[in-house]
PDB file of C-alpha atoms in Angstrom:
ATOM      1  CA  UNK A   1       0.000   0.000   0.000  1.00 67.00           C
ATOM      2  CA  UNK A   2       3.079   2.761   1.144  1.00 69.00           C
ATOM      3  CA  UNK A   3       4.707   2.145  -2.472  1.00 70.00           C
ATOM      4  CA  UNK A   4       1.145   2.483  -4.190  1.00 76.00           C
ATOM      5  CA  UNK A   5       0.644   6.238  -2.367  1.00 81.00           C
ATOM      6  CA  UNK A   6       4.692   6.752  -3.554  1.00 80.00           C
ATOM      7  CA  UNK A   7       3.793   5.750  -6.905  1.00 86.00           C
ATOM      8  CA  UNK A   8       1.091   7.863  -7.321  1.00 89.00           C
ATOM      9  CA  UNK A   9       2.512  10.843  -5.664  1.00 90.00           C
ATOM     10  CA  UNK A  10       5.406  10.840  -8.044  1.00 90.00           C
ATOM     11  CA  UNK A  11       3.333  10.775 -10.718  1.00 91.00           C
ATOM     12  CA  UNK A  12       1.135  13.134 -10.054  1.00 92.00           C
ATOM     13  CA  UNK A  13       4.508  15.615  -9.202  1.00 93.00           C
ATOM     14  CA  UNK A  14       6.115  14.227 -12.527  1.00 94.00           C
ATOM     15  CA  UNK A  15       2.600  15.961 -14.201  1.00 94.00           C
ATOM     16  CA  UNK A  16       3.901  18.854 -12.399  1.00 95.00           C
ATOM     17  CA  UNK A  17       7.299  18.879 -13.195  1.00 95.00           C
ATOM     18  CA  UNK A  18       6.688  18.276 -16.981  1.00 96.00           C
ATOM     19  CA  UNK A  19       4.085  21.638 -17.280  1.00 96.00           C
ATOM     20  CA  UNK A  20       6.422  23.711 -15.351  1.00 96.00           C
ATOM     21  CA  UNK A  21       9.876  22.489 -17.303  1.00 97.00           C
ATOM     22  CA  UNK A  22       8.436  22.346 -20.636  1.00 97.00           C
ATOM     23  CA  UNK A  23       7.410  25.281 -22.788  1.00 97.00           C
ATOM     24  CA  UNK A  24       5.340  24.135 -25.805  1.00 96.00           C
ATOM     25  CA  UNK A  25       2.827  21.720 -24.036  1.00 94.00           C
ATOM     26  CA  UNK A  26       0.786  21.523 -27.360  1.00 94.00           C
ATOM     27  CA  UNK A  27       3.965  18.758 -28.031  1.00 94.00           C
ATOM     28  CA  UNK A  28       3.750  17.382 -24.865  1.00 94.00           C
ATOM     29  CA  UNK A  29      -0.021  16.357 -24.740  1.00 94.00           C
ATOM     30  CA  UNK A  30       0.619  14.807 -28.577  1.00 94.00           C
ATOM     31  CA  UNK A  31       3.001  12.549 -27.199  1.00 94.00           C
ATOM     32  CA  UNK A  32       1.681  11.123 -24.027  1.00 94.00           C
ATOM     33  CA  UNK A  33      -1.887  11.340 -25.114  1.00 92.00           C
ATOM     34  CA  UNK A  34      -1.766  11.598 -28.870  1.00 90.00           C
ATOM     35  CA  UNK A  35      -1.424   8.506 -31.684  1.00 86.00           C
ATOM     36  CA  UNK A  36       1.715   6.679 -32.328  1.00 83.00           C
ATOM     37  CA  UNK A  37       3.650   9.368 -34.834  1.00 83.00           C
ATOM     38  CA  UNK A  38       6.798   9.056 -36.999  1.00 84.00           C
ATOM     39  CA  UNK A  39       9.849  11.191 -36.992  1.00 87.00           C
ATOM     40  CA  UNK A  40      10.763  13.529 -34.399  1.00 93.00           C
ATOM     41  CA  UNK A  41       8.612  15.848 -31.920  1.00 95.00           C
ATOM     42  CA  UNK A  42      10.515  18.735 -30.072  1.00 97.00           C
ATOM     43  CA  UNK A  43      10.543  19.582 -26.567  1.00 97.00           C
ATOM     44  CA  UNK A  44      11.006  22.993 -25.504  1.00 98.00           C
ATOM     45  CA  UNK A  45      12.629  23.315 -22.042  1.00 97.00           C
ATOM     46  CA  UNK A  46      13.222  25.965 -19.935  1.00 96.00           C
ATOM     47  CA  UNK A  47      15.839  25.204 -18.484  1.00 95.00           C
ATOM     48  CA  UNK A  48      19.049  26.397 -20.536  1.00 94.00           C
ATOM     49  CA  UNK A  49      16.204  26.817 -23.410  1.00 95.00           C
ATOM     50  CA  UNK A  50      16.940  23.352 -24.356  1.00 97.00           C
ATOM     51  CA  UNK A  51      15.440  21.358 -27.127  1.00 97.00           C
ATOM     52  CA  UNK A  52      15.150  17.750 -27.048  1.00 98.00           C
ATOM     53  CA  UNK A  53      13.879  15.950 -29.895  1.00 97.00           C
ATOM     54  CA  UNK A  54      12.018  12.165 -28.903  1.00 96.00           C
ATOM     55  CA  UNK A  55      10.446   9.571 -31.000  1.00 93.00           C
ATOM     56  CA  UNK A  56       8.110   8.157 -28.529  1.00 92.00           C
ATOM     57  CA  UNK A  57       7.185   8.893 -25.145  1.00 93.00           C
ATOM     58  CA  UNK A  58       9.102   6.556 -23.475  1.00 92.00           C
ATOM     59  CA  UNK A  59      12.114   8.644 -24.577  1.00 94.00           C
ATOM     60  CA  UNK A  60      10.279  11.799 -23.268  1.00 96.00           C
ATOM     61  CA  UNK A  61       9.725  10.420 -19.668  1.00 94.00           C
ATOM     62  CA  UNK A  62      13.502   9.689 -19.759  1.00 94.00           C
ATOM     63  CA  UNK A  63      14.309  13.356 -20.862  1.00 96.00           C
ATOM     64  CA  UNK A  64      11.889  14.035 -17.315  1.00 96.00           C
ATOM     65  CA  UNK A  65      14.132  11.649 -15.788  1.00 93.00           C
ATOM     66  CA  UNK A  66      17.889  13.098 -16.333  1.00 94.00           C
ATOM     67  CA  UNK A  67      17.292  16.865 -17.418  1.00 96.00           C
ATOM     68  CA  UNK A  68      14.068  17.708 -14.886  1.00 95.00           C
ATOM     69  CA  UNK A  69      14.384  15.104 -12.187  1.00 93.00           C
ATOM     70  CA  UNK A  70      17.936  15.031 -12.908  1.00 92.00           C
ATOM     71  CA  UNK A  71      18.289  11.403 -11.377  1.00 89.00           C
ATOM     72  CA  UNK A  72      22.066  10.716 -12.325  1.00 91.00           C
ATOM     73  CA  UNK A  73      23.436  13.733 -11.137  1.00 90.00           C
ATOM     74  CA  UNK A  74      21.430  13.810  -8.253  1.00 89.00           C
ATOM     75  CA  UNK A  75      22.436  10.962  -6.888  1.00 91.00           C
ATOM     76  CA  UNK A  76      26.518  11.292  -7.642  1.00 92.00           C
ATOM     77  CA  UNK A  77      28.503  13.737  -5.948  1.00 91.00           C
ATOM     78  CA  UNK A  78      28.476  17.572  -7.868  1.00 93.00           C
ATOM     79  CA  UNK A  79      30.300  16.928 -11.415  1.00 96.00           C
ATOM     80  CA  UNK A  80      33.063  20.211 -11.522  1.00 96.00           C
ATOM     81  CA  UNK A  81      33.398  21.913 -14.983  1.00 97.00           C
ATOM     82  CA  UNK A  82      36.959  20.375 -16.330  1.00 98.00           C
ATOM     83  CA  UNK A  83      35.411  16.365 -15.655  1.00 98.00           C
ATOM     84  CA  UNK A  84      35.663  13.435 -18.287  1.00 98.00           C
ATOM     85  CA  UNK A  85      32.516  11.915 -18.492  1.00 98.00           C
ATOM     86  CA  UNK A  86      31.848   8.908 -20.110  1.00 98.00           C
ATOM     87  CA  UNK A  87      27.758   7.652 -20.773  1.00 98.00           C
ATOM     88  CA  UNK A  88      27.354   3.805 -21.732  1.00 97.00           C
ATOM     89  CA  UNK A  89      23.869   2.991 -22.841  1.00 94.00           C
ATOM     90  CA  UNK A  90      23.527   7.071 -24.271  1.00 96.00           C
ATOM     91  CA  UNK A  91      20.173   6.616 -25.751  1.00 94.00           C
ATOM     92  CA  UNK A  92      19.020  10.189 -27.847  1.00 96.00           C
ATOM     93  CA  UNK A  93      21.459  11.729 -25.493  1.00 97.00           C
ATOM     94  CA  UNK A  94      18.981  12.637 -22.593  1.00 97.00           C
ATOM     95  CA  UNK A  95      22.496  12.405 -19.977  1.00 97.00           C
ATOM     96  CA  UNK A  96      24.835  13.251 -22.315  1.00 98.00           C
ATOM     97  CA  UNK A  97      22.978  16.636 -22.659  1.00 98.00           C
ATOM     98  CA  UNK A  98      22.641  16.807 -18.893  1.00 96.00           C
ATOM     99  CA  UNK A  99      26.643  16.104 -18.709  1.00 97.00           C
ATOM    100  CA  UNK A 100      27.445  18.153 -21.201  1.00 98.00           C
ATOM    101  CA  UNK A 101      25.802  21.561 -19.723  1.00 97.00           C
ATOM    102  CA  UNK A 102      28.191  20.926 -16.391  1.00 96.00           C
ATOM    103  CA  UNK A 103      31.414  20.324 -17.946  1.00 97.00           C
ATOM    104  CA  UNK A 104      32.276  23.414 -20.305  1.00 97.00           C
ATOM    105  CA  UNK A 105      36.053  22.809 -19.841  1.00 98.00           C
ATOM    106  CA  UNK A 106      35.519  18.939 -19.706  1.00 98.00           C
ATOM    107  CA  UNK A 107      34.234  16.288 -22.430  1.00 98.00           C
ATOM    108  CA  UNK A 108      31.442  13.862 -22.631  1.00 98.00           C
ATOM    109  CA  UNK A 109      31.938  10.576 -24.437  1.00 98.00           C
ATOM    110  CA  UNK A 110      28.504   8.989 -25.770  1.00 98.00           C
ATOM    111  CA  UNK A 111      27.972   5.240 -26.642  1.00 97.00           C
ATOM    112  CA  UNK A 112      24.873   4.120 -28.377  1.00 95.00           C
ATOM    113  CA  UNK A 113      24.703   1.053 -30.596  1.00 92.00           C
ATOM    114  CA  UNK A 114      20.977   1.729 -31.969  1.00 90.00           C
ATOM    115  CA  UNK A 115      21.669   3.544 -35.214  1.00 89.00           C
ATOM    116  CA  UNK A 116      18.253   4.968 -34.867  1.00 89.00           C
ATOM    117  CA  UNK A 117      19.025   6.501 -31.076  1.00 92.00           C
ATOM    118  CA  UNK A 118      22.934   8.201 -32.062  1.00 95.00           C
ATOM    119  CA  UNK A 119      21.252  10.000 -34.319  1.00 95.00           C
ATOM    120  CA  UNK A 120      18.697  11.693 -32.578  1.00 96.00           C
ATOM    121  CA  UNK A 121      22.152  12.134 -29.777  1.00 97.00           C
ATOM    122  CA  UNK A 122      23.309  13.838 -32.619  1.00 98.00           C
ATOM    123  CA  UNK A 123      20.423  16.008 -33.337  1.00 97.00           C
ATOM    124  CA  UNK A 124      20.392  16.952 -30.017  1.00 98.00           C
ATOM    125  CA  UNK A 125      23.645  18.059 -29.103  1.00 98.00           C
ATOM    126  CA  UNK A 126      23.765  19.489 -32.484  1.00 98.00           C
ATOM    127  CA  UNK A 127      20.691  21.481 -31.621  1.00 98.00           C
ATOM    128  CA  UNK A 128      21.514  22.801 -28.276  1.00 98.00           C
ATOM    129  CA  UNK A 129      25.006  24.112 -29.236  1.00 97.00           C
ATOM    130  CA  UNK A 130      27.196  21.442 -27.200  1.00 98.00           C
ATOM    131  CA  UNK A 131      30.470  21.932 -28.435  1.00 97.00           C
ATOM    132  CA  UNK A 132      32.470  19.000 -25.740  1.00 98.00           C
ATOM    133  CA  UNK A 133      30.442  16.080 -26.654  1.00 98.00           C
ATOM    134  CA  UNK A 134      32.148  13.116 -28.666  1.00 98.00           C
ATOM    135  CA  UNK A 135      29.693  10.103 -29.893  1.00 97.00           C
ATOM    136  CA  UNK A 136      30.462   6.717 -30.859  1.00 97.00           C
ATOM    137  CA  UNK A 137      28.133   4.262 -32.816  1.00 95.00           C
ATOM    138  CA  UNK A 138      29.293   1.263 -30.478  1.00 95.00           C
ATOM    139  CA  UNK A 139      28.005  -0.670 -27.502  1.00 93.00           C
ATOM    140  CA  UNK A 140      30.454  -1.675 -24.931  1.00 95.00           C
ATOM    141  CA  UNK A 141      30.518  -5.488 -23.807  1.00 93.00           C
ATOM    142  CA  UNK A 142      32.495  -8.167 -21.793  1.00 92.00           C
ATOM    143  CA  UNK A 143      35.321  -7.794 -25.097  1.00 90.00           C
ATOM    144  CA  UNK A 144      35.570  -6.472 -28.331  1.00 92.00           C
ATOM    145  CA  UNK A 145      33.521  -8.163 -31.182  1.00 91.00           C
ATOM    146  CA  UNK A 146      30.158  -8.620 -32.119  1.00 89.00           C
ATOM    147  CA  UNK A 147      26.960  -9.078 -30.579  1.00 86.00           C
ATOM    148  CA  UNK A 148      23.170  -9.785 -31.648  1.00 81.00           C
ATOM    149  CA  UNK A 149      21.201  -6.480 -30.629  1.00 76.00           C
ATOM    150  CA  UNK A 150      16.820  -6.621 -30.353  1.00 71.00           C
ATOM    151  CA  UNK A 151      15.134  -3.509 -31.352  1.00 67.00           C
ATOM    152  CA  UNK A 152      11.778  -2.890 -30.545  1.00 63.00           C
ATOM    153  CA  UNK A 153      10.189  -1.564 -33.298  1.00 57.00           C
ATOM    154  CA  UNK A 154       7.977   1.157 -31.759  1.00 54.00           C
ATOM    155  CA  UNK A 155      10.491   2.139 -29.249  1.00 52.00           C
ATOM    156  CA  UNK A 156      13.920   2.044 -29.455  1.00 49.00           C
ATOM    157  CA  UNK A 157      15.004   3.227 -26.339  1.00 48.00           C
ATOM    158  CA  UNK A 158      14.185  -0.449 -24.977  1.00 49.00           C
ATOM    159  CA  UNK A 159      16.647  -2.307 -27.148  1.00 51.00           C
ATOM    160  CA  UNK A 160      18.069  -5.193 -25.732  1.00 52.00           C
ATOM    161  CA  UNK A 161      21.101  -7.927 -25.815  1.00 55.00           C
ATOM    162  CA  UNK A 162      19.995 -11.400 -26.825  1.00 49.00           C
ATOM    163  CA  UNK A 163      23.359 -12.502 -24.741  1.00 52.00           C
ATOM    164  CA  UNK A 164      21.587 -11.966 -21.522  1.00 49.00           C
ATOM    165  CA  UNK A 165      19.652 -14.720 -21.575  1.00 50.00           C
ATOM    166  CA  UNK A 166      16.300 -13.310 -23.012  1.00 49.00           C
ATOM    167  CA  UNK A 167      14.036 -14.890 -25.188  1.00 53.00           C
ATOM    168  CA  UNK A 168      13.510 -13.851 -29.233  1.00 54.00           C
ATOM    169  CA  UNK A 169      10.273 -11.473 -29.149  1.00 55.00           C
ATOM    170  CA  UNK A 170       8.469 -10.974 -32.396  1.00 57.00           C
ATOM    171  CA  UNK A 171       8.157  -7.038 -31.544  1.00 57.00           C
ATOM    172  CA  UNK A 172      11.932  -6.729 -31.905  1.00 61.00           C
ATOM    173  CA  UNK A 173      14.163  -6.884 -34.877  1.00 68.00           C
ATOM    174  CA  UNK A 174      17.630  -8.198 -34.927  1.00 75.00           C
ATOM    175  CA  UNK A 175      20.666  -6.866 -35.947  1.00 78.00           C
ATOM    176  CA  UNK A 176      24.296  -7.364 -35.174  1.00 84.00           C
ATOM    177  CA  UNK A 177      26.526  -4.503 -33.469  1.00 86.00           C
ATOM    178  CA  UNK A 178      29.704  -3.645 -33.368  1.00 91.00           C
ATOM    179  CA  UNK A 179      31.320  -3.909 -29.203  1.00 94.00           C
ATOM    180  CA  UNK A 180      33.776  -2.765 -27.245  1.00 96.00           C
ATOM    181  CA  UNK A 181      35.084  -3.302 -23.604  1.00 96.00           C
ATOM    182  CA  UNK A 182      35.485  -0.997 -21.119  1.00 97.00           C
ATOM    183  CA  UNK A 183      39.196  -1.344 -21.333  1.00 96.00           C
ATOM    184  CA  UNK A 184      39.202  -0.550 -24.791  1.00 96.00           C
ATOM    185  CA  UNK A 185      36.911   2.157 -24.261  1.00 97.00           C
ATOM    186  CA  UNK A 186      39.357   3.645 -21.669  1.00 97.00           C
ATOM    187  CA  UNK A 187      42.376   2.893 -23.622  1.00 96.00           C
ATOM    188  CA  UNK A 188      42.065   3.751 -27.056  1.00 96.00           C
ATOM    189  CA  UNK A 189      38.720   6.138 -26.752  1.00 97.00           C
ATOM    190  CA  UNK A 190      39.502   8.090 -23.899  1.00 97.00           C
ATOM    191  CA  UNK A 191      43.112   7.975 -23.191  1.00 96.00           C
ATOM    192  CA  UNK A 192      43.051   9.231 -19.616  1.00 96.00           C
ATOM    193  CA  UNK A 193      41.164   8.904 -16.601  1.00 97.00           C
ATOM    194  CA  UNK A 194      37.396   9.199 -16.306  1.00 98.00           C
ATOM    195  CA  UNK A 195      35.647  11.296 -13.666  1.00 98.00           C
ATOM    196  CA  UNK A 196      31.894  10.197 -13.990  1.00 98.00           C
ATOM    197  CA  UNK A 197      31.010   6.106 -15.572  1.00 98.00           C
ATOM    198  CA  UNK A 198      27.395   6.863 -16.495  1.00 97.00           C
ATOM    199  CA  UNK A 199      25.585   3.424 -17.350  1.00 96.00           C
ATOM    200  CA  UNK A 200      21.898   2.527 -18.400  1.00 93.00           C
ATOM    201  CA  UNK A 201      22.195  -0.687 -20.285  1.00 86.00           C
ATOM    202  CA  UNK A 202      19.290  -2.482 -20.140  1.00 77.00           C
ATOM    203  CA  UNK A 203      20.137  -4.868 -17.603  1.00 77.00           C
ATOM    204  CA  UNK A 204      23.736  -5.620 -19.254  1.00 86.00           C
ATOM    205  CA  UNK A 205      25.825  -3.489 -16.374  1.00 89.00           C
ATOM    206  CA  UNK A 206      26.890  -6.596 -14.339  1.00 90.00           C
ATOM    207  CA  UNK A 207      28.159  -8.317 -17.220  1.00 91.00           C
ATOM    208  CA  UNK A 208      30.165  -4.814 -18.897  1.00 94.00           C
ATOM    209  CA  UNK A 209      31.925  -4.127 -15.210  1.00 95.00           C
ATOM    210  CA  UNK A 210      32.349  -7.419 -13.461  1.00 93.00           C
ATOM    211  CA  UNK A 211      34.123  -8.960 -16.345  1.00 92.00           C
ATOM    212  CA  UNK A 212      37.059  -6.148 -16.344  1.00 94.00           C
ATOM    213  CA  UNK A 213      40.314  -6.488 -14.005  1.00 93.00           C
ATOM    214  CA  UNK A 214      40.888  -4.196 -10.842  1.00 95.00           C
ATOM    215  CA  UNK A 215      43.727  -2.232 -13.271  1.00 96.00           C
ATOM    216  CA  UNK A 216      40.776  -0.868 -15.619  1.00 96.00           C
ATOM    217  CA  UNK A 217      38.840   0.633 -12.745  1.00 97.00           C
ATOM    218  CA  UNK A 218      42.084   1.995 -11.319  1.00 96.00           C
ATOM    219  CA  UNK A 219      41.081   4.927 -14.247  1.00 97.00           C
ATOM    220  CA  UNK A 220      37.292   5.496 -13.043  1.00 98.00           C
ATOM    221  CA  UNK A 221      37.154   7.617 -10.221  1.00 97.00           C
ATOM    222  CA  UNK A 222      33.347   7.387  -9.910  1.00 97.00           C
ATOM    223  CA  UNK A 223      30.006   5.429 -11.276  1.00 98.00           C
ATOM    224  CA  UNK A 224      26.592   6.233 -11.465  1.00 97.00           C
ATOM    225  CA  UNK A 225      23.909   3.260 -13.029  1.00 95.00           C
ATOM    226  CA  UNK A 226      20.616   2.146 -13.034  1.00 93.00           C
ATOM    227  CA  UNK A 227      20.667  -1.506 -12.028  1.00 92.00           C
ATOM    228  CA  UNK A 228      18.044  -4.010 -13.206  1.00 87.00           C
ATOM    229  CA  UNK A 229      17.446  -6.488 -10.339  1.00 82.00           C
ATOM    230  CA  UNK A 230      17.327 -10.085 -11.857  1.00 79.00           C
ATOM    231  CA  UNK A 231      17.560 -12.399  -8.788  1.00 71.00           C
ATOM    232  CA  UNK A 232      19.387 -14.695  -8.982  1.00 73.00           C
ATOM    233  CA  UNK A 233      22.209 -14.098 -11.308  1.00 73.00           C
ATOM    234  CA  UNK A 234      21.970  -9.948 -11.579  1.00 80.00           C
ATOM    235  CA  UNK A 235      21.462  -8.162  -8.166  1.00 87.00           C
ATOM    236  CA  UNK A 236      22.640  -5.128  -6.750  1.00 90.00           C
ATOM    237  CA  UNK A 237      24.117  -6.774  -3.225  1.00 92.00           C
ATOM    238  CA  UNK A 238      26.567  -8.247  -6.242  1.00 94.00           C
ATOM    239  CA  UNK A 239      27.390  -5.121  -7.609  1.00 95.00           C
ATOM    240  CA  UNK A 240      27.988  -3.239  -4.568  1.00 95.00           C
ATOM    241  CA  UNK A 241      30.010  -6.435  -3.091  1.00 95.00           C
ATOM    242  CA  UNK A 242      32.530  -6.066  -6.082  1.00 95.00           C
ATOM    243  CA  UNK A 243      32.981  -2.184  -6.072  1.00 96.00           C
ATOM    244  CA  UNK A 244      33.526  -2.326  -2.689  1.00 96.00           C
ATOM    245  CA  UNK A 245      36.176  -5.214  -3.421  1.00 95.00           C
ATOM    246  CA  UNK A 246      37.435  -2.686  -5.662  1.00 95.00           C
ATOM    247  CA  UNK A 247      37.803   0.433  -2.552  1.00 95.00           C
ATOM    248  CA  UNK A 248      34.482   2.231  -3.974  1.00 97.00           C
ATOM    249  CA  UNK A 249      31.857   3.413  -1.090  1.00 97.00           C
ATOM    250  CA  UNK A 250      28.542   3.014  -2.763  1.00 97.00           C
ATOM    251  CA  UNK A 251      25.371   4.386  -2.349  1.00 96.00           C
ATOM    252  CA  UNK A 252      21.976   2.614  -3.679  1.00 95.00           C
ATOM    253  CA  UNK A 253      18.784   4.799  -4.598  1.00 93.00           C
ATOM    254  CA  UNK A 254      15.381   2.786  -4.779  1.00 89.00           C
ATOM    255  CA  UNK A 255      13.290   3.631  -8.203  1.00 86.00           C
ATOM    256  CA  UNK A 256      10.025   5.252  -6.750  1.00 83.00           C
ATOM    257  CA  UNK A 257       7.637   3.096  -9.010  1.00 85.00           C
ATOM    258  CA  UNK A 258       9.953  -0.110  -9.936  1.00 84.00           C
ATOM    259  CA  UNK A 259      11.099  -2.169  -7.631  1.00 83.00           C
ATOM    260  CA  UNK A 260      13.206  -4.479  -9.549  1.00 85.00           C
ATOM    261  CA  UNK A 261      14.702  -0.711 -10.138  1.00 89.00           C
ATOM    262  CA  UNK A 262      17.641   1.248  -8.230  1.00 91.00           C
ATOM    263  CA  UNK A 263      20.562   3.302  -8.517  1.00 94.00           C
ATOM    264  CA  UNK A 264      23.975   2.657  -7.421  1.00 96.00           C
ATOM    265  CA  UNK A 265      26.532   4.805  -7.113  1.00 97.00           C
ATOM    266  CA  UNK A 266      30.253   3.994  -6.455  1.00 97.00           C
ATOM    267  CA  UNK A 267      33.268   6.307  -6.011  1.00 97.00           C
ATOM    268  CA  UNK A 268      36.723   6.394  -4.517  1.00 92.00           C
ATOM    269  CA  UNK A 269      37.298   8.348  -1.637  1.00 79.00           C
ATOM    270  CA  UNK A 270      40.297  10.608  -1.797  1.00 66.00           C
TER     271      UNK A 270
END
């Protein structure tokens, strides 16, 4: 009963938040309440006077999310303006936006594998002026390769890796992606030291850290991720067990409406 009160209260203050943070709200009804449409629809924020362009809206609650909720950095310590960032799982670029506003003498690194999703990353930063953003067309896995990626038709944001263990679904289409690890991410990509490890992989963030060595983390000062609770094999006791294994501290955030949903944050302590 006590999470059915919290989910309805944040909804009712996400309503809220959404008519107070966003300008043309002629947009905003068409996608939460119109039909299914094609191409791009533009929100108007007013924060920064951003524009964010989103396909469907799951990709508009997620703009909600990291630019008016403002979940990632909320729940990591304050990112300072000269910061490498690095965001795994970048979807249309809703964090790398976010990241990009507080690091004018830093750089953000995007990964997104969906075609489809880098794009509209691309459109975005584009749009809004972001001059320290670098994106990559790549996912980031256990090693470098290949792997099958699902894409659900009607909403790309959800993609998913068939090498977690899911099941074919009819409503996705299949297509192969080009990976990289984290090591190679941090070697060859970055070159240096990362302040901020964003991740929001779809449930693939156990498998992307926990197969790295100690000497690749040595270069991430801190992490901020949603993690997808999958008892038994994915949890976030398992997660928090090996950054701590590692010398992180860690902090985890329940989701207000999921509870197979949290965020955990890890970082070294100086």
């Amino acid at each position: 009963m006590k999470r059915f009160f919290v989910r309805i209260t944040y909804y009712v203050w996400s309503a809220i938040e959404l008519l107070i943070g966003i300008k043309n709200w002629r947009n905003l009804f068409c996608i939460f309440f119109g039909k299914p449409f094609e191409g791009l629809r533009w929100l108007h924020l007013r924060r920064n006077n951003l524009n964010m362009g989103v396909t469907s809206k799951m990709e508009a609650w997620s703009v909600k999310e990291s630019l008016l909720d403002r979940f990632y950095t909320r729940y990591s310590d304050p990112i300072e303006e000269d910061w490498t960032i690095v965001d795994i799982g970048a979807s249309i670029g809703e964090f790398t936006v976010e990241a990009a506003l507080q690091v004018p003498l830093g750089r953000v690194y995007a990964f997104e594998p969906n075609p489809g999703s880098i794009n509209i990353l691309r459109h975005n930063v584009r749009v809004n002026n972001l001059m320290n953003v670098e994106s990559h067309n790549v996912g980031v896995w256990k090693e470098r390769g290949e792997i099958m990626l699902e894409i659900r038709e009607d909403d790309a944001i959800h993609a998913r890796s068939l090498e977690i263990g899911m099941e074919s679904d009819e409503t996705y289409r299949r297509t192969s992606i080009p990976v990289i690890s984290l090591k190679d991410l941090i070697d060859d990509v970055v070159q240096g030291d990362v302040d901020l490890l964003k991740l929001d992989c779809e449930g693939t963030g156990h498998d992307i850290l926990m197969s790295q060595n100690e000497e690749t983390f040595e270069h991430i000062h801190r992490i901020i991720m949603e993690v997808h609770e999958k008892k038994p094999e994915r949890c976030a006791s398992q997660l928090i067990h090996f950054f701590e294994g590692l010398g992180y501290q860690t902090r985890q955030y329940p989701n207000k409406v999921h509870a197979h949903l949290s965020y955990l944050y890890a970082w070294r302590a100086e």
